[in-house]
Amino acid sequence: MSLGALRPSPLVEQATTNLREQITSGEWPVGTRLPGETTLAKSLGVGRSTIREALRALAGAGLVQARQGSGVFVIATTPVEDWSTQLRQAAITDVYEVRVLIEVAAAQLAARRRTDEDIAALGDALAARRAAGTAGNAAFVEADIALHETVVAAAHNPVLTGLFTQFVPILKQRLLDLVELLDLRSGDPHHGEEGHAALVAAVEERDAAVAGAALREELERTLALLHSL
């Protein structure tokens, strides 16, 4: 595979892609020392600063490693996928199984740690979910996820909150697909209302066992539907 001059803008992305192709295609096997910055810059028709940024990106993907005084070497031909990429590519059942583990624990913590402000926020989120029962599927799923986010926030654990935030985009899309595929709201536009109300009540009453059980039942019911597809 030959290196060719690049079109202007976005140069760093183009340079990264071009160099990555040399590596992933096997043109530059593991252990290969890459040409110097000046050589690469001349081959691709870009500046050395662009090459440096591209090499940083490749290092971040786990493909190359700079060795002081020796140069930059190929250390892998398959990029390391970041967490967001893994989530996007994962089966929804796998994502949901992990969601059960995270949210049940979060609900139990929320019941123990919730504040008056959390209870007010949960009441608002539950009311918004109920109101969304008269709206379309996208608005309903949005309101449903917002309630779950509020429960996780009430656990007051920033790591849990950050982890769940990573799940939100994929959950929204996959849940919307599920609702529409199975027409879950045709008989009950407020699908899951009873279970979500029980969850909020348990958190308010500081009953961690009931809060965890209520959420587990709700999520595992959906997981069973996913496994049945």
mmCIF file of C-alpha atoms in Angstrom:
data_model
loop_
_atom_site.group_PDB
_atom_site.id
_atom_site.type_symbol
_atom_site.label_atom_id
_atom_site.label_comp_id
_atom_site.label_asym_id
_atom_site.label_seq_id
_atom_site.Cartn_x
_atom_site.Cartn_y
_atom_site.Cartn_z
ATOM 1 C CA MET A 1 0.000 0.000 0.000
ATOM 2 C CA SER A 2 1.537 3.296 -1.052
ATOM 3 C CA LEU A 3 1.300 6.567 0.800
ATOM 4 C CA GLY A 4 -0.477 9.271 -1.157
ATOM 5 C CA ALA A 5 -0.736 13.018 -0.719
ATOM 6 C CA LEU A 6 -3.790 14.097 1.244
ATOM 7 C CA ARG A 7 -6.538 16.571 0.548
ATOM 8 C CA PRO A 8 -6.662 19.598 2.827
ATOM 9 C CA SER A 9 -8.792 19.363 6.003
ATOM 10 C CA PRO A 10 -9.284 17.673 8.265
ATOM 11 C CA LEU A 11 -5.624 16.805 7.916
ATOM 12 C CA VAL A 12 -5.041 15.134 11.271
ATOM 13 C CA GLU A 13 -7.981 12.769 10.792
ATOM 14 C CA GLN A 14 -6.870 11.933 7.266
ATOM 15 C CA ALA A 15 -3.266 11.381 8.322
ATOM 16 C CA THR A 16 -4.391 9.160 11.207
ATOM 17 C CA THR A 17 -6.603 7.100 8.923
ATOM 18 C CA ASN A 18 -3.874 6.721 6.312
ATOM 19 C CA LEU A 19 -1.251 5.628 8.827
ATOM 20 C CA ARG A 20 -3.700 3.316 10.602
ATOM 21 C CA GLU A 21 -4.417 1.565 7.299
ATOM 22 C CA GLN A 22 -0.706 0.865 6.828
ATOM 23 C CA ILE A 23 -0.691 -0.847 10.213
ATOM 24 C CA THR A 24 -3.995 -2.722 10.208
ATOM 25 C CA SER A 25 -3.437 -3.992 6.659
ATOM 26 C CA GLY A 26 -0.124 -5.533 7.688
ATOM 27 C CA GLU A 27 1.945 -3.173 5.527
ATOM 28 C CA TRP A 28 3.751 -2.207 8.722
ATOM 29 C CA PRO A 29 3.839 -5.357 10.926
ATOM 30 C CA VAL A 30 4.302 -5.412 14.690
ATOM 31 C CA GLY A 31 7.875 -4.437 15.501
ATOM 32 C CA THR A 32 8.239 -2.146 12.492
ATOM 33 C CA ARG A 33 9.894 1.195 13.095
ATOM 34 C CA LEU A 34 7.832 3.885 11.384
ATOM 35 C CA PRO A 35 9.523 6.375 9.051
ATOM 36 C CA GLY A 36 10.527 9.609 10.757
ATOM 37 C CA GLU A 37 8.174 12.557 11.096
ATOM 38 C CA THR A 38 9.863 14.445 8.264
ATOM 39 C CA THR A 39 9.541 11.497 5.894
ATOM 40 C CA LEU A 40 5.911 10.861 6.794
ATOM 41 C CA ALA A 41 5.060 14.538 6.509
ATOM 42 C CA LYS A 42 6.595 14.710 3.033
ATOM 43 C CA SER A 43 4.857 11.511 1.901
ATOM 44 C CA LEU A 44 1.431 12.699 3.065
ATOM 45 C CA GLY A 45 1.875 16.310 2.087
ATOM 46 C CA VAL A 46 1.274 17.684 5.576
ATOM 47 C CA GLY A 47 3.254 19.398 8.294
ATOM 48 C CA ARG A 48 5.201 17.631 11.030
ATOM 49 C CA SER A 49 2.753 18.901 13.667
ATOM 50 C CA THR A 50 -0.052 17.041 11.854
ATOM 51 C CA ILE A 51 2.022 13.847 11.877
ATOM 52 C CA ARG A 52 2.723 14.248 15.578
ATOM 53 C CA GLU A 53 -1.013 14.550 16.312
ATOM 54 C CA ALA A 54 -1.756 11.517 14.148
ATOM 55 C CA LEU A 55 0.893 9.472 15.950
ATOM 56 C CA ARG A 56 -0.585 10.484 19.301
ATOM 57 C CA ALA A 57 -3.964 9.243 18.122
ATOM 58 C CA LEU A 58 -2.447 5.934 17.011
ATOM 59 C CA ALA A 59 -0.670 5.599 20.347
ATOM 60 C CA GLY A 60 -3.979 6.218 22.108
ATOM 61 C CA ALA A 61 -5.500 3.405 20.052
ATOM 62 C CA GLY A 62 -2.710 1.100 21.225
ATOM 63 C CA LEU A 63 -1.171 0.690 17.769
ATOM 64 C CA VAL A 64 2.185 2.425 18.164
ATOM 65 C CA GLN A 65 4.612 3.347 20.900
ATOM 66 C CA ALA A 66 7.326 5.968 20.947
ATOM 67 C CA ARG A 67 10.666 4.756 22.294
ATOM 68 C CA GLN A 68 12.989 7.531 23.360
ATOM 69 C CA GLY A 69 15.989 7.773 21.116
ATOM 70 C CA SER A 70 14.768 4.965 18.856
ATOM 71 C CA GLY A 71 11.625 6.211 17.127
ATOM 72 C CA VAL A 72 7.997 5.093 16.907
ATOM 73 C CA PHE A 73 7.267 1.384 16.631
ATOM 74 C CA VAL A 74 4.183 -0.641 15.744
ATOM 75 C CA ILE A 75 3.081 -2.637 18.804
ATOM 76 C CA ALA A 76 -0.309 -3.973 17.586
ATOM 77 C CA THR A 77 -2.288 -4.253 14.352
ATOM 78 C CA THR A 78 -5.728 -4.145 15.956
ATOM 79 C CA PRO A 79 -6.782 -0.913 17.685
ATOM 80 C CA VAL A 80 -7.981 -0.997 21.265
ATOM 81 C CA GLU A 81 -11.654 -0.033 21.263
ATOM 82 C CA ASP A 82 -12.719 2.528 23.833
ATOM 83 C CA TRP A 83 -15.616 1.910 26.208
ATOM 84 C CA SER A 84 -18.128 3.906 24.159
ATOM 85 C CA THR A 85 -17.294 1.949 21.012
ATOM 86 C CA GLN A 86 -17.651 -1.348 22.848
ATOM 87 C CA LEU A 87 -21.065 -0.324 24.138
ATOM 88 C CA ARG A 88 -22.282 0.684 20.682
ATOM 89 C CA GLN A 89 -21.223 -2.665 19.276
ATOM 90 C CA ALA A 90 -22.434 -4.818 22.188
ATOM 91 C CA ALA A 91 -25.576 -6.939 22.091
ATOM 92 C CA ILE A 92 -28.422 -5.180 23.880
ATOM 93 C CA THR A 93 -28.916 -8.231 26.121
ATOM 94 C CA ASP A 94 -25.311 -7.910 27.340
ATOM 95 C CA VAL A 95 -25.802 -4.201 27.979
ATOM 96 C CA TYR A 96 -29.039 -4.858 29.823
ATOM 97 C CA GLU A 97 -27.524 -7.531 32.061
ATOM 98 C CA VAL A 98 -24.917 -5.030 33.205
ATOM 99 C CA ARG A 99 -27.611 -2.384 33.547
ATOM 100 C CA VAL A 100 -29.470 -4.626 35.998
ATOM 101 C CA LEU A 101 -26.364 -4.974 38.146
ATOM 102 C CA ILE A 102 -25.662 -1.247 38.161
ATOM 103 C CA GLU A 103 -29.176 0.062 38.689
ATOM 104 C CA VAL A 104 -30.277 -2.379 41.371
ATOM 105 C CA ALA A 105 -27.250 -1.402 43.443
ATOM 106 C CA ALA A 106 -27.922 2.272 42.693
ATOM 107 C CA ALA A 107 -31.563 1.965 43.791
ATOM 108 C CA GLN A 108 -30.510 0.389 47.083
ATOM 109 C CA LEU A 109 -27.972 3.153 47.700
ATOM 110 C CA ALA A 110 -30.534 5.785 46.728
ATOM 111 C CA ALA A 111 -32.963 4.449 49.340
ATOM 112 C CA ARG A 112 -30.281 4.801 52.007
ATOM 113 C CA ARG A 113 -28.866 8.157 50.914
ATOM 114 C CA ARG A 114 -31.702 10.086 49.294
ATOM 115 C CA THR A 115 -32.309 13.668 50.360
ATOM 116 C CA ASP A 116 -35.503 15.691 50.332
ATOM 117 C CA GLU A 117 -34.285 17.265 47.107
ATOM 118 C CA ASP A 118 -33.857 13.800 45.575
ATOM 119 C CA ILE A 119 -37.420 12.852 46.535
ATOM 120 C CA ALA A 120 -38.735 16.017 44.902
ATOM 121 C CA ALA A 121 -36.718 15.258 41.757
ATOM 122 C CA LEU A 122 -37.975 11.672 41.693
ATOM 123 C CA GLY A 123 -41.559 12.864 42.066
ATOM 124 C CA ASP A 124 -41.101 15.243 39.152
ATOM 125 C CA ALA A 125 -39.471 12.540 37.022
ATOM 126 C CA LEU A 126 -42.257 10.057 37.778
ATOM 127 C CA ALA A 127 -44.888 12.680 36.913
ATOM 128 C CA ALA A 128 -43.053 13.474 33.670
ATOM 129 C CA ARG A 129 -42.989 9.776 32.764
ATOM 130 C CA ARG A 130 -46.701 9.528 33.499
ATOM 131 C CA ALA A 131 -47.414 12.602 31.363
ATOM 132 C CA ALA A 132 -45.336 11.142 28.527
ATOM 133 C CA GLY A 133 -47.831 8.283 28.368
ATOM 134 C CA THR A 134 -49.917 10.453 26.091
ATOM 135 C CA ALA A 135 -46.927 11.282 23.874
ATOM 136 C CA GLY A 136 -45.071 9.327 21.223
ATOM 137 C CA ASN A 137 -42.652 6.494 21.870
ATOM 138 C CA ALA A 138 -39.530 8.667 21.658
ATOM 139 C CA ALA A 139 -40.800 11.090 24.313
ATOM 140 C CA PHE A 140 -41.924 8.213 26.525
ATOM 141 C CA VAL A 141 -38.542 6.460 26.357
ATOM 142 C CA GLU A 142 -36.802 9.776 27.062
ATOM 143 C CA ALA A 143 -38.942 10.301 30.176
ATOM 144 C CA ASP A 144 -38.425 6.700 31.290
ATOM 145 C CA ILE A 145 -34.635 6.948 31.084
ATOM 146 C CA ALA A 146 -34.737 10.337 32.830
ATOM 147 C CA LEU A 147 -36.465 8.721 35.809
ATOM 148 C CA HIS A 148 -33.814 6.025 35.985
ATOM 149 C CA GLU A 149 -31.080 8.659 35.775
ATOM 150 C CA THR A 150 -32.702 10.446 38.723
ATOM 151 C CA VAL A 151 -32.662 7.251 40.781
ATOM 152 C CA VAL A 152 -28.972 6.727 40.002
ATOM 153 C CA ALA A 153 -28.208 10.345 40.885
ATOM 154 C CA ALA A 154 -29.908 9.846 44.263
ATOM 155 C CA ALA A 155 -27.301 7.185 45.096
ATOM 156 C CA HIS A 156 -24.771 10.033 45.355
ATOM 157 C CA ASN A 157 -21.953 7.978 43.895
ATOM 158 C CA PRO A 158 -20.201 9.844 41.071
ATOM 159 C CA VAL A 159 -18.673 6.648 39.681
ATOM 160 C CA LEU A 160 -22.094 5.000 39.378
ATOM 161 C CA THR A 161 -23.517 8.156 37.834
ATOM 162 C CA GLY A 162 -20.696 8.388 35.314
ATOM 163 C CA LEU A 163 -20.988 4.715 34.419
ATOM 164 C CA PHE A 164 -24.729 4.910 33.877
ATOM 165 C CA THR A 165 -24.300 8.045 31.780
ATOM 166 C CA GLN A 166 -22.209 5.955 29.380
ATOM 167 C CA PHE A 167 -25.146 3.580 28.968
ATOM 168 C CA VAL A 168 -27.801 6.230 28.330
ATOM 169 C CA PRO A 169 -27.334 6.869 24.576
ATOM 170 C CA ILE A 170 -27.369 3.179 23.629
ATOM 171 C CA LEU A 171 -30.248 2.461 26.027
ATOM 172 C CA LYS A 172 -32.419 5.190 24.556
ATOM 173 C CA GLN A 173 -32.027 3.932 21.012
ATOM 174 C CA ARG A 174 -32.354 0.237 21.823
ATOM 175 C CA LEU A 175 -35.366 0.760 24.114
ATOM 176 C CA LEU A 176 -37.084 2.826 21.470
ATOM 177 C CA ASP A 177 -36.476 0.013 18.993
ATOM 178 C CA LEU A 178 -37.889 -2.498 21.485
ATOM 179 C CA VAL A 179 -40.998 -0.467 22.271
ATOM 180 C CA GLU A 180 -41.759 -0.026 18.588
ATOM 181 C CA LEU A 181 -40.876 -3.574 17.555
ATOM 182 C CA LEU A 182 -43.084 -5.204 20.191
ATOM 183 C CA ASP A 183 -45.650 -2.389 20.301
ATOM 184 C CA LEU A 184 -45.371 -2.505 24.087
ATOM 185 C CA ARG A 185 -47.576 0.523 24.682
ATOM 186 C CA SER A 186 -50.503 -0.503 22.499
ATOM 187 C CA GLY A 187 -52.467 -1.896 25.443
ATOM 188 C CA ASP A 188 -50.933 0.325 28.118
ATOM 189 C CA PRO A 189 -49.506 3.703 27.080
ATOM 190 C CA HIS A 190 -48.055 4.069 30.599
ATOM 191 C CA HIS A 191 -46.142 0.779 30.306
ATOM 192 C CA GLY A 192 -44.412 -0.056 33.616
ATOM 193 C CA GLU A 193 -46.148 2.671 35.611
ATOM 194 C CA GLU A 194 -46.876 0.491 38.649
ATOM 195 C CA GLY A 195 -43.336 -0.785 38.969
ATOM 196 C CA HIS A 196 -41.785 2.666 38.647
ATOM 197 C CA ALA A 197 -44.194 4.127 41.211
ATOM 198 C CA ALA A 198 -43.266 1.321 43.618
ATOM 199 C CA LEU A 199 -39.581 2.066 43.081
ATOM 200 C CA VAL A 200 -39.982 5.762 43.859
ATOM 201 C CA ALA A 201 -42.091 4.996 46.933
ATOM 202 C CA ALA A 202 -39.479 2.551 48.252
ATOM 203 C CA VAL A 203 -36.685 5.091 47.830
ATOM 204 C CA GLU A 204 -38.783 7.696 49.624
ATOM 205 C CA GLU A 205 -39.442 5.258 52.481
ATOM 206 C CA ARG A 206 -35.731 4.383 52.662
ATOM 207 C CA ASP A 207 -36.491 0.721 52.041
ATOM 208 C CA ALA A 208 -33.398 -0.463 50.167
ATOM 209 C CA ALA A 209 -34.541 -4.071 49.841
ATOM 210 C CA VAL A 210 -37.883 -3.158 48.280
ATOM 211 C CA ALA A 211 -36.303 -0.508 46.035
ATOM 212 C CA GLY A 212 -33.777 -2.997 44.696
ATOM 213 C CA ALA A 213 -36.406 -5.706 44.229
ATOM 214 C CA ALA A 214 -38.806 -3.362 42.442
ATOM 215 C CA LEU A 215 -36.166 -2.245 39.972
ATOM 216 C CA ARG A 216 -34.797 -5.746 39.457
ATOM 217 C CA GLU A 217 -38.273 -7.046 38.624
ATOM 218 C CA GLU A 218 -38.879 -4.237 36.147
ATOM 219 C CA LEU A 219 -35.542 -4.583 34.375
ATOM 220 C CA GLU A 220 -35.525 -8.379 34.294
ATOM 221 C CA ARG A 221 -38.980 -8.364 32.724
ATOM 222 C CA THR A 222 -37.589 -6.272 29.873
ATOM 223 C CA LEU A 223 -34.490 -8.452 29.686
ATOM 224 C CA ALA A 224 -36.695 -11.531 29.282
ATOM 225 C CA LEU A 225 -38.421 -9.821 26.355
ATOM 226 C CA LEU A 226 -35.065 -9.082 24.766
ATOM 227 C CA HIS A 227 -33.966 -12.715 25.121
ATOM 228 C CA SER A 228 -37.209 -13.840 23.489
ATOM 229 C CA LEU A 229 -36.560 -11.895 20.275
#
